[in-house]
C-alpha positions as MATLAB code, in Angstrom:
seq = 'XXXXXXXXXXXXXXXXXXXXXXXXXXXXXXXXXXXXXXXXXXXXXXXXXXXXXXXXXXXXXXXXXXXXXXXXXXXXXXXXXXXXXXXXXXXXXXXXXXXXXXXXXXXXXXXXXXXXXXXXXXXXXXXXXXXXXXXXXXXXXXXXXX';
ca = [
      72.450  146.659  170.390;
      70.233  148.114  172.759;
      66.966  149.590  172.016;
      67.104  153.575  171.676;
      65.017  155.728  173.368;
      63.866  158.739  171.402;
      63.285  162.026  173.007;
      61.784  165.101  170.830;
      61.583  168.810  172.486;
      60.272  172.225  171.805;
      60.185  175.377  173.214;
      57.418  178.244  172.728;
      57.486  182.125  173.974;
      54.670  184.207  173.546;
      56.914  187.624  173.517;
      59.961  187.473  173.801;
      60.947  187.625  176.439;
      57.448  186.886  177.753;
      55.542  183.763  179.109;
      57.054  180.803  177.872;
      56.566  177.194  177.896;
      57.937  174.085  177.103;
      57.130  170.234  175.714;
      59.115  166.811  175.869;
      57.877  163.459  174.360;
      60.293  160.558  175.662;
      59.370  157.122  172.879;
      60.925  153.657  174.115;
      59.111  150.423  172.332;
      55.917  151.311  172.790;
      55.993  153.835  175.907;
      55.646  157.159  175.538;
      55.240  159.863  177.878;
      54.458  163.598  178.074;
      56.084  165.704  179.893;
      55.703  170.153  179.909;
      56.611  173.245  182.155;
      56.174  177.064  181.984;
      57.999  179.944  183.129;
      55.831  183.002  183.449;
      59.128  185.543  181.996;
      61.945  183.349  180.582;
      62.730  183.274  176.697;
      62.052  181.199  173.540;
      65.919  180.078  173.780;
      65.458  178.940  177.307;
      62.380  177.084  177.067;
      64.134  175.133  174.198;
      67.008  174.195  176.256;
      64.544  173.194  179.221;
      63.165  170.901  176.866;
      65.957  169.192  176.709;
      67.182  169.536  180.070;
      63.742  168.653  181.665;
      63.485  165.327  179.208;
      67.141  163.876  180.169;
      66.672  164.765  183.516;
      63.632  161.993  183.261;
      65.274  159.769  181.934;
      66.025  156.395  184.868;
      69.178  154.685  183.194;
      71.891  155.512  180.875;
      72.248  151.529  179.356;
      70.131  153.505  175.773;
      71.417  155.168  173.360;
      69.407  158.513  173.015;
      68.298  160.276  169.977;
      67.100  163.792  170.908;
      65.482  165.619  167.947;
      65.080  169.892  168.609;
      63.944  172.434  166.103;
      66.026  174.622  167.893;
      68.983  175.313  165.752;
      70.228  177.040  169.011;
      70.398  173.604  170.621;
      71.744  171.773  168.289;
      74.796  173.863  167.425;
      75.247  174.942  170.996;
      75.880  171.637  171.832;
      77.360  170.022  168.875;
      79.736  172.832  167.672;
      80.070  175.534  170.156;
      80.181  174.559  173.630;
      83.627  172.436  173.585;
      84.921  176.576  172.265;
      83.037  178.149  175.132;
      84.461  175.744  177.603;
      87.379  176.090  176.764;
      87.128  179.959  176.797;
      86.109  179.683  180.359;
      82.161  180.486  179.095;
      82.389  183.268  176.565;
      81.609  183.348  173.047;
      84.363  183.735  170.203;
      84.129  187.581  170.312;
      84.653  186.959  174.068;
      81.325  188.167  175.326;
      79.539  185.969  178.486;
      77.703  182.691  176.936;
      73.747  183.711  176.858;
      72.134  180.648  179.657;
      75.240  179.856  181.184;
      73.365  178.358  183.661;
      71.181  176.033  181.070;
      74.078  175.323  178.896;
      76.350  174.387  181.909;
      73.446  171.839  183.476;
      72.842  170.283  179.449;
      76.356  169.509  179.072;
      76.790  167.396  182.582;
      73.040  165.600  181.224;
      74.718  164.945  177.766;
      78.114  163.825  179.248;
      76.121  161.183  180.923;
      74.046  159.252  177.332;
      75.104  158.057  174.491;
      73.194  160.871  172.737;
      72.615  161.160  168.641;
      71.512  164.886  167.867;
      69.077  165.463  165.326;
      67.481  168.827  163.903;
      64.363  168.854  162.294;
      62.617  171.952  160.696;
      59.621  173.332  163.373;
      56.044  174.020  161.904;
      56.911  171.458  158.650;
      54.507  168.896  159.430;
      56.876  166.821  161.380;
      54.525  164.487  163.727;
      56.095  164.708  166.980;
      57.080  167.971  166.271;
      54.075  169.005  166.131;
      53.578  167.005  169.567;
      55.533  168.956  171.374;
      55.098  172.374  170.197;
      51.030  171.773  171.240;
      52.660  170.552  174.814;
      54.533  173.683  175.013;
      51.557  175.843  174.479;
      49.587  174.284  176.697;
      52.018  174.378  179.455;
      51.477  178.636  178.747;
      48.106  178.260  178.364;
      47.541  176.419  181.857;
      49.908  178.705  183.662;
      48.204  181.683  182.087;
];
């Protein structure tokens, strides 16, 4: 089985909406790498799913499995339970009203479509170590655009 590549992501807004930033650590073996943007008015929500976004669109070759680990409950059930229902209702929610970051959600989904992609959800500001990682990558990425 091929060796997975592990991706963890985070998203930070101060205000929201407000400055934002956001913070991507791709693990394979023993690599690593670091990777963060900012927005100067965006929101926490899409900062998260630039996290993600930003990280798979890194990525050089789709022969890994991925395992992608957000604190953003967002995330993880907009792409594991709700977006095959807002496809499928041509992009509008279940009380028909326009999907929030069409535009994010639209580009995730091709990125996903593309990896073998496990999604996990871990609880943000519990102590998790890459977690943590990423939410400091975040902030800095607002902190140097500030």
């Amino acid at each position: 089985m091929p060796q997975k590549i592990e991706i963890y992501t985070d998203g930070a807004c101060r205000g929201n909406p407000g400055p934002g930033g956001w913070g991507a650590l791709l693990v394979f073996g023993d690599q690593e790498k670091e990777i963060y943007g900012a927005e100067a008015d965006t929101t926490n929500n899409r900062m998260e799913l630039l996290a993600a976004i930003n990280a798979l669109e890194h990525l050089k070759s789709d022969r890994h499995p991925i395992v992608l680990t957000t604190d953003s409950r967002y995330v993880m059930d907009g792409i594991t339970k709700w977006m095959h229902g807002w496809k499928k209702r041509n992009w509008t929610t279940a009380s028909r009203q326009p999907v929030k970051n069409e535009d994010l959600w639209r580009r995730l989904d091709a990125l996903a479509g593309r990896y073998d992609i496990e999604w996990k959800w871990v609880r943000g500001h519990s102590g998790h170590a890459e977690n943590e990682r990423v939410d400091a990558l975040a902030n800095r990425a607002i902190d140097e655009m500030l």
